[in-house]
Coordinates of C-alpha atoms in Angstrom, one line a residue:
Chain M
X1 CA 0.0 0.0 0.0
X2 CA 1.6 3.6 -0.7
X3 CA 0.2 6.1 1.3
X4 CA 0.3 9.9 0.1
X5 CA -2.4 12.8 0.9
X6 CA -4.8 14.4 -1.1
X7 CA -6.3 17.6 -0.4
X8 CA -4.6 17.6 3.2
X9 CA -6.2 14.2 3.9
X10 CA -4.2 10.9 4.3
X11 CA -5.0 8.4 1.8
X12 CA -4.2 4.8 0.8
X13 CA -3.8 3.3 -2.9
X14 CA -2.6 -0.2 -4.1
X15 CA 0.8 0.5 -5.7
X16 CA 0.1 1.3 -9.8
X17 CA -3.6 2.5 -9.3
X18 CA -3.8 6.0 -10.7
X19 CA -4.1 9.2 -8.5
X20 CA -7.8 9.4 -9.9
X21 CA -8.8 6.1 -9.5
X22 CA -7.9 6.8 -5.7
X23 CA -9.6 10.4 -5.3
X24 CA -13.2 8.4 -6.8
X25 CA -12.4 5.9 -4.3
X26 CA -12.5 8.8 -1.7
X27 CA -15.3 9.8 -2.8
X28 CA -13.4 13.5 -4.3
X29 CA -15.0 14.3 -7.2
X30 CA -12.5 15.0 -10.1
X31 CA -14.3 16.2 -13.7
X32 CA -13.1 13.7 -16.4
X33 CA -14.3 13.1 -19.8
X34 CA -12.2 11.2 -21.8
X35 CA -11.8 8.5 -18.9
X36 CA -14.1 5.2 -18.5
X37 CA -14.5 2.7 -16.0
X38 CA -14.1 -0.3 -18.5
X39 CA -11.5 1.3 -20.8
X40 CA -7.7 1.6 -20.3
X41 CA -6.9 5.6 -19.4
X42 CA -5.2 7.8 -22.0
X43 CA -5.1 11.4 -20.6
X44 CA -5.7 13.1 -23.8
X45 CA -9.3 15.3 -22.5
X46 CA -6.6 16.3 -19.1
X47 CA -10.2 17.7 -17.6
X48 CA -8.6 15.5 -14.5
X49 CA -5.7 17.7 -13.5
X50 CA -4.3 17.9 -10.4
X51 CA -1.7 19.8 -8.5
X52 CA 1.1 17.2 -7.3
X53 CA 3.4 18.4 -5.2
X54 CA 6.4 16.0 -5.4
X55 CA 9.6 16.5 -3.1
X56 CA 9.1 20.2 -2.9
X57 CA 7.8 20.7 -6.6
X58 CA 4.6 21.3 -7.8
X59 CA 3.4 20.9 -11.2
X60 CA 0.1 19.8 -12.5
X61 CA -0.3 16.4 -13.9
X62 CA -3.6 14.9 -15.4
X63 CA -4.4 12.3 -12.9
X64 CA -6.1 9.5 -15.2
X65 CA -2.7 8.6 -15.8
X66 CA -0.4 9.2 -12.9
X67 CA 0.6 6.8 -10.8
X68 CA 0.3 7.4 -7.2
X69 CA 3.6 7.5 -5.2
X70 CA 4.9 7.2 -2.2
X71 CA 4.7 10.4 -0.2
X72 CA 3.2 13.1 -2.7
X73 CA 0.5 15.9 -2.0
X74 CA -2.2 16.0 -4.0
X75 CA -4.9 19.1 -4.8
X76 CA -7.6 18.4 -6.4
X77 CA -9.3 22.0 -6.5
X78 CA -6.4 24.9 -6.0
X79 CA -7.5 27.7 -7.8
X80 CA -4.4 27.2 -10.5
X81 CA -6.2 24.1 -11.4
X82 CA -9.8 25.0 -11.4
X83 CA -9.0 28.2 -13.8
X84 CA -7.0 25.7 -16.0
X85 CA -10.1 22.9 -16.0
X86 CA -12.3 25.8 -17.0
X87 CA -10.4 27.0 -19.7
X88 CA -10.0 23.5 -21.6
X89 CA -14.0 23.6 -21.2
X90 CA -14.5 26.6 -22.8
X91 CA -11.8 25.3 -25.6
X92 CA -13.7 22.0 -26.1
X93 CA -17.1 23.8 -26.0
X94 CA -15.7 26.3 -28.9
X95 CA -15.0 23.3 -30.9
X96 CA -18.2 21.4 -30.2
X97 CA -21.0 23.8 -28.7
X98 CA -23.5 21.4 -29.1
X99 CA -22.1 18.8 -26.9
X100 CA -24.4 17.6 -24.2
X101 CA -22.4 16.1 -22.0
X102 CA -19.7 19.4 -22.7
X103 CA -22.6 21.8 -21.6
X104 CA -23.5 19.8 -18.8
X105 CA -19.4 20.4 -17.7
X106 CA -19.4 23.8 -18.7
X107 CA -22.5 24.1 -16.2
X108 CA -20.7 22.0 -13.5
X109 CA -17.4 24.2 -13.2
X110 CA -19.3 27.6 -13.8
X111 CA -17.9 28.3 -17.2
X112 CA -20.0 31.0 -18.1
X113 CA -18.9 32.1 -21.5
X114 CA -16.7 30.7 -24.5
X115 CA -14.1 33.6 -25.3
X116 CA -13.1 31.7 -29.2
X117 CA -14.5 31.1 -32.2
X118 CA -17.2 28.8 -32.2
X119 CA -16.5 25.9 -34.8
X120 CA -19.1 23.6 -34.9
X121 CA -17.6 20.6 -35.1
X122 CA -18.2 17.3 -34.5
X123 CA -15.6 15.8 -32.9
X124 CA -13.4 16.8 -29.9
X125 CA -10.9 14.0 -30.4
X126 CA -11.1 12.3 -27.1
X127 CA -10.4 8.9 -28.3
X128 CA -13.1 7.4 -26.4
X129 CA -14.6 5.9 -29.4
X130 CA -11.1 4.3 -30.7
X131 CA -10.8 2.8 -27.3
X132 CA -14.2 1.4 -27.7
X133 CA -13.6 0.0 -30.7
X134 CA -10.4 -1.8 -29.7
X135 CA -11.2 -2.6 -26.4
X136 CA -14.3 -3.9 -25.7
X137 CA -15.2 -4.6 -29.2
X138 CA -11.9 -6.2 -30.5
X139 CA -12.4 -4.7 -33.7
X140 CA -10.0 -2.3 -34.4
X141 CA -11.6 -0.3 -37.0
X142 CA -11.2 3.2 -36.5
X143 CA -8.1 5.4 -35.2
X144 CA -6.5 8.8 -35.3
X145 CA -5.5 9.6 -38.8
X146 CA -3.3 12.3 -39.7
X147 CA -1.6 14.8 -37.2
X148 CA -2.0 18.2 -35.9
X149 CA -4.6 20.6 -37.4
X150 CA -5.9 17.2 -39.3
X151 CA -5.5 15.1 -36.9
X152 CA -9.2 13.1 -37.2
X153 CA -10.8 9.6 -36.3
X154 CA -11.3 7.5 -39.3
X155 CA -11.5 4.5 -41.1
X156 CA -7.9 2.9 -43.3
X157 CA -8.4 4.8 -46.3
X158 CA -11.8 6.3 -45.4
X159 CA -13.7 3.1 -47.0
X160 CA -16.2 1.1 -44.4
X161 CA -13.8 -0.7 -42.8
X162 CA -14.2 -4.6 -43.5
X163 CA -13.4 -5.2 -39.3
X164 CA -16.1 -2.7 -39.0
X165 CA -19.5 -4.7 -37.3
X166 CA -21.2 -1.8 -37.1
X167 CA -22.2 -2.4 -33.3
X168 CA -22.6 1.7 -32.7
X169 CA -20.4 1.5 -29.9
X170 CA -18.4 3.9 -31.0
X171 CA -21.5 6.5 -31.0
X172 CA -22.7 5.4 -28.1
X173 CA -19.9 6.5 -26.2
X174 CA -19.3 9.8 -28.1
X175 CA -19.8 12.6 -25.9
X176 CA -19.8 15.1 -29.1
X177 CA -22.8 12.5 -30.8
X178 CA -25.0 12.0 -27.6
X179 CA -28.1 14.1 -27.6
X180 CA -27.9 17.4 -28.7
X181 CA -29.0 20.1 -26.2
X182 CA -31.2 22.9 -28.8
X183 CA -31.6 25.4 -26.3
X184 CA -32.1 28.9 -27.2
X185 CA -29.2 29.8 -29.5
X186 CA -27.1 31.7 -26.9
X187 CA -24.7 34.2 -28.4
X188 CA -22.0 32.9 -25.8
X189 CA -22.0 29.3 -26.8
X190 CA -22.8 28.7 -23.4
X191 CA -26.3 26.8 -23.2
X192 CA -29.2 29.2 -21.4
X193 CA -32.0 27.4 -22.4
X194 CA -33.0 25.8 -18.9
X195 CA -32.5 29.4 -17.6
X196 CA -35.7 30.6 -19.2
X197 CA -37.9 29.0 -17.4
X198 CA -39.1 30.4 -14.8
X199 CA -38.7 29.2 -11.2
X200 CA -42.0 29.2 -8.7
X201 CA -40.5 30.0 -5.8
X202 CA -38.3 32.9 -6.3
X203 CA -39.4 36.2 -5.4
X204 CA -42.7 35.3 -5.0
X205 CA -42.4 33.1 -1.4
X206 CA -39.5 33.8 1.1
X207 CA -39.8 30.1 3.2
X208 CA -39.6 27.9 -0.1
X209 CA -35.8 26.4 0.1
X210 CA -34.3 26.9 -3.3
X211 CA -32.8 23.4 -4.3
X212 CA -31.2 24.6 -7.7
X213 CA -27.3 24.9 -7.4
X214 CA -26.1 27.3 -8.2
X215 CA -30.0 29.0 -8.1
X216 CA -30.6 30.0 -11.2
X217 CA -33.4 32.2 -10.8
X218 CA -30.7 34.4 -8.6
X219 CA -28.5 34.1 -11.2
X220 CA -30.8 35.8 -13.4
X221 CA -31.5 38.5 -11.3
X222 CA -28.1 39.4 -11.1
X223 CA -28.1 39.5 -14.9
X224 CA -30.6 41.9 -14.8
X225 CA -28.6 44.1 -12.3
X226 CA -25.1 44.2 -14.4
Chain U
X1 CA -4.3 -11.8 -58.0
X2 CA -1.7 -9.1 -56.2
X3 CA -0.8 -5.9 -57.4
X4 CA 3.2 -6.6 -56.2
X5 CA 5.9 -8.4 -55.8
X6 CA 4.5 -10.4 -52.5
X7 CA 7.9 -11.9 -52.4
X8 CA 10.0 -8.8 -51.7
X9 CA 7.5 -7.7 -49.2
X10 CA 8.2 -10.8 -48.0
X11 CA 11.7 -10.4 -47.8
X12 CA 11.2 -7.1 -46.4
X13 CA 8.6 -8.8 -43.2
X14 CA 11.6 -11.5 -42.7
X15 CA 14.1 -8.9 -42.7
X16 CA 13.0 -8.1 -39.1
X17 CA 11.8 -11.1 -37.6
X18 CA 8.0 -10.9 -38.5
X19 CA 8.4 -9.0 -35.5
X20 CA 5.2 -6.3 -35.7
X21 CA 7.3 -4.1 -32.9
X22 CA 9.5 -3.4 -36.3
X23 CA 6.3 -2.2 -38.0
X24 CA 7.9 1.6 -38.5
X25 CA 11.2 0.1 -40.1
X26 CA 9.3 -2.3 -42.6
X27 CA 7.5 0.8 -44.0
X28 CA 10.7 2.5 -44.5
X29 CA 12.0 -0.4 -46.2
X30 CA 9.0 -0.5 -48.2
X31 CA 8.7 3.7 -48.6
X32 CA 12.3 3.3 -49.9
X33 CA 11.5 0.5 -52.2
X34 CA 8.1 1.9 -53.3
X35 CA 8.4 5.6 -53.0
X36 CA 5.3 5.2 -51.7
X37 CA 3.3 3.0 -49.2
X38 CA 1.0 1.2 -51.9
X39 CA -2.8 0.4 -50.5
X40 CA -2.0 -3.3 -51.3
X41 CA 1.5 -3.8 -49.5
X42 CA -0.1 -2.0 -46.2
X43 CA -3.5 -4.8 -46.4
X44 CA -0.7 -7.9 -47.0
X45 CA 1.7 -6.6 -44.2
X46 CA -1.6 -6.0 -41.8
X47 CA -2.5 -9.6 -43.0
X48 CA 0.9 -11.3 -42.3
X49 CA 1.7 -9.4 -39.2
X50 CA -1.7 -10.2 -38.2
X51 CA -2.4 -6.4 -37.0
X52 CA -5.2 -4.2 -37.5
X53 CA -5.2 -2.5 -40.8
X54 CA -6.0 0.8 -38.9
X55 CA -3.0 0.7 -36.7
X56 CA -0.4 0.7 -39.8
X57 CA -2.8 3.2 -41.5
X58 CA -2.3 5.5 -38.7
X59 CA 1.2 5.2 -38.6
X60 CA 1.5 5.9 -42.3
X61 CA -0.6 9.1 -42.1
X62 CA 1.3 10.4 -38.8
X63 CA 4.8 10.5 -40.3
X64 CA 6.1 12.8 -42.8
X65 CA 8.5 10.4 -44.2
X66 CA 6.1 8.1 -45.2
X67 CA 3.4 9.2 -48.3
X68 CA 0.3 7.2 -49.7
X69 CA 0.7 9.0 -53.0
X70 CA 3.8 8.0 -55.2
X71 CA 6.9 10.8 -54.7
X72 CA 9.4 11.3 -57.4
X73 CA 12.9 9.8 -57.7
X74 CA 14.2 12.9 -56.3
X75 CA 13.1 15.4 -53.2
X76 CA 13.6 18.5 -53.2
X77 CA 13.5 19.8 -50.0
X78 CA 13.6 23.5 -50.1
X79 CA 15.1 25.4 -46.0
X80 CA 12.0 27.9 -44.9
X81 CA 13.1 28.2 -41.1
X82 CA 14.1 31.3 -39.4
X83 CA 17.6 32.0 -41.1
X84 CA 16.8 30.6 -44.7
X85 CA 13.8 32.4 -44.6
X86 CA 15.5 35.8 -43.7
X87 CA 17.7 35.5 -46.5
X88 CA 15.1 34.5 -49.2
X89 CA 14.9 31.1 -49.3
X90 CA 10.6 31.8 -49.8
X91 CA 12.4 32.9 -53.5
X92 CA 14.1 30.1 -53.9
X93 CA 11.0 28.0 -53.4
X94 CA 9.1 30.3 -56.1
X95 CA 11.4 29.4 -58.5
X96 CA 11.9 25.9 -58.1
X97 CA 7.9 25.9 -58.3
X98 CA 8.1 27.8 -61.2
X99 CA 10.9 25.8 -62.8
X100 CA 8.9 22.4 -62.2
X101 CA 5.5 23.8 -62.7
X102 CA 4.5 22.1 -59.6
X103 CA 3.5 23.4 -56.4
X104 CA 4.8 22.6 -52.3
X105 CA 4.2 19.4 -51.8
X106 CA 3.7 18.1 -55.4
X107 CA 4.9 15.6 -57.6
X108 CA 6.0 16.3 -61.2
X109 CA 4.2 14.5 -63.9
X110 CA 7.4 12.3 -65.0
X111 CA 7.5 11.6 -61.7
X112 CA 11.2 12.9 -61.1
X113 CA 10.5 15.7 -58.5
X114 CA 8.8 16.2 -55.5
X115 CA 9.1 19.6 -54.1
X116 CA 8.6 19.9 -50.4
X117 CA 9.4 22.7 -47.8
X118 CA 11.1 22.4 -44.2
X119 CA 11.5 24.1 -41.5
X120 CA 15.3 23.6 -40.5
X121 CA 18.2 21.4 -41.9
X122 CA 20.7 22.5 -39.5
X123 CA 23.0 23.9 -41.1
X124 CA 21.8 28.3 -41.1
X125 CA 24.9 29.3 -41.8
X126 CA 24.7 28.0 -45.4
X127 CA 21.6 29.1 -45.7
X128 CA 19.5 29.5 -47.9
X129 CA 19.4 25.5 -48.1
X130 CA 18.0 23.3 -50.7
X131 CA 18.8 19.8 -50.3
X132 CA 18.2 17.3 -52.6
X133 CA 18.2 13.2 -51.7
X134 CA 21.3 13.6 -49.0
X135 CA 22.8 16.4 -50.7
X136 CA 23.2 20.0 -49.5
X137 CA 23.2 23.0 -51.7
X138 CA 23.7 26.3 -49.7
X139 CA 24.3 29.5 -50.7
X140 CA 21.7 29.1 -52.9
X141 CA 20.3 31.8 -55.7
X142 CA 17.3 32.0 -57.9
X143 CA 20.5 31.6 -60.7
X144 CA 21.5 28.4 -59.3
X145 CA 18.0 26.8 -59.2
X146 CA 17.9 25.6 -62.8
X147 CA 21.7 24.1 -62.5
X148 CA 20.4 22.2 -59.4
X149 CA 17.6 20.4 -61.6
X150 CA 19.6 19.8 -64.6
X151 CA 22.1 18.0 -62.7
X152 CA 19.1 15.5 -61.2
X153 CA 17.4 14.9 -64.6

């Protein structure tokens, strides 16, 4: 066992689990979205970042992929990392405003606007579905092709591939494919649609708890103020 | 019926073992053989080496020294970093474009040429550079350009 301490508490991990695997174990809740339960982790979303401080250095690693060690100091939520987590939001949600599961993230660490050009695409490159694909369906159909600017997931030679079984796992575990959110078409990229509705129990009744987190409905109203 | 010589490729597998860890060396082999990674060669080698087709494809379209489209006997491989740059080697590529009639990143039709641009040969002080195969040509002028190509052809 290798014990090390994460956010100030002590903490025990079998020797080669990953620092995230430990800090779900915990019960500390790290945002991912490239990583899976049943697939092997590959770091590339780094939405899991974490401050390691290692024999008097500190540097940010993405935790998916770090093995713990013995003796380190982990933060989960320094404010170093939580501005950096927010900013690879808003660079995913410029490429893919559409995403579901990317709004839903955006809404999760308070990203409130997207500062670049939105471009619409369809893909954020995560991986998940080549993983998939070689994984847990043994196929090994589709891959990363090209690099850089073009780096994109495809087929060999863009033809069906004949490994190809068409199972759909690959789109079920898209987060760019899953069910588009159509909210109102927010100049910001950042989804308002559930925003518009509006809330019973603001302003109109005092003793009603608000349950929304953060409350919306106050939200608004500071809106209104600025 | 196959569209090459299995035999070389053969060769070429054996050459290493049949070891698919060698994977990046057997398609330099076969780049330097082919000039090219044919479509056909990449499906036997997937076949033999009993990897995914996918995994080789990848490879191929990651690397710059590998090409799916034939390249010419020679490369031209015209010096754009910093130094070359700064003393006109953007002019030198013009011409050679010009001389050709091909553009960055092209094949001539006899299939002679290619023409491609990099970013840094490592040698600035010669610059501007145009190297051709494994040979350097620094110092280079516009004037030179045509001298270059006639000694290739």
């Amino acid at each position: 066992m290798i014990t090390f301490t994460i956010n100030g508490i002590e903490v025990q991990a079998e020797k080669n689990s990953s620092i995230l695997d430990t800090a779900k174990f915990y019960g500390i809740d790290v945002p991912t979205l490239c990583y899976h339960e049943g697939l092997s982790p590959s770091g590339i979303c780094r939405l899991c970042i974490v401050e390691v401080t290692e024999r008097g250095k500190t540097r940010i690693e993405a935790s998916c992929v770090s093995p713990v060690r013995e003796g380190i100091e982990v933060m989960t939520h320094t404010k170093r990392v939580v501005e950096d987590r927010k900013l690879l939001v808003e660079l995913l949600l410029a490429r893919c405003p559409s995403s579901k599961v990317l709004q839903d993230l955006a809404a999760k660490l308070g990203v409130e606007r997207v500062r670049f050009n939105l471009r619409y695409e369809d893909c954020i490159l995560c991986g998940l579905c080549v993983q998939m694909c070689r994984e847990q369906m043994m196929a090994g159909a589709i891959d990363f092709v090209n690099r850089s600017t073009e780096r994109t997931v495809s087929t060999p030679f863009s033809m069906k591939s004949e490994v190809c079984r068409s199972c759909g796992a690959c789109m079920y575990i898209c987060p760019a494919c899953q069910l588009r959110c159509d909210g109102s078409e927010a100049h910001d990229a950042v989804c308002g649609g559930c925003q518009n509705i509006e809330y019973p129990c603001l302003a109109l009744s005092n003793e009603v708890m608000c349950y929304l987190d953060p409350c919306a409905g106050c939200f608004l109203e500071k809106e209104k103020e600025v | 019926m196959e569209t090459f010589d299995t035999l070389e490729v053969d060769h070429i597998i054996e050459k290493y073992g049949s070891d698919r860890s060698f994977l990046i060396s057997m398609l330099h082999d076969v780049q330097a053989k082919y000039r090219f990674l044919p479509e056909d060669v990449l499906r036997y080698i997937s076949h033999k080496l009993d990897i995914p087709l996918i995994n080789i494809y990848r490879i191929a379209t990651f690397y710059k020294s590998f090409s799916l489209t034939p390249k010419g006997k020679h490369q031209i491989r015209v010096c754009l970093g910093t130094a070359c740059h700064v003393r006109g080697g953007q002019r030198i590529l013009d011409s050679l474009e010009r001389n050709l009639g091909v553009k960055t990143g092209e094949t001539t039709e006899d299939e002679k040429f290619t023409l491609e641009r990099v970013n840094c040969v490592g040698c600035c002080a010669l610059g501007p550079v145009v190297v051709v195969d494994k040979e350097y040509h620094g110092n280079m002028e516009v004037s030179k350009v045509e001298k270059v190509i006639e000694k290739y052809s």
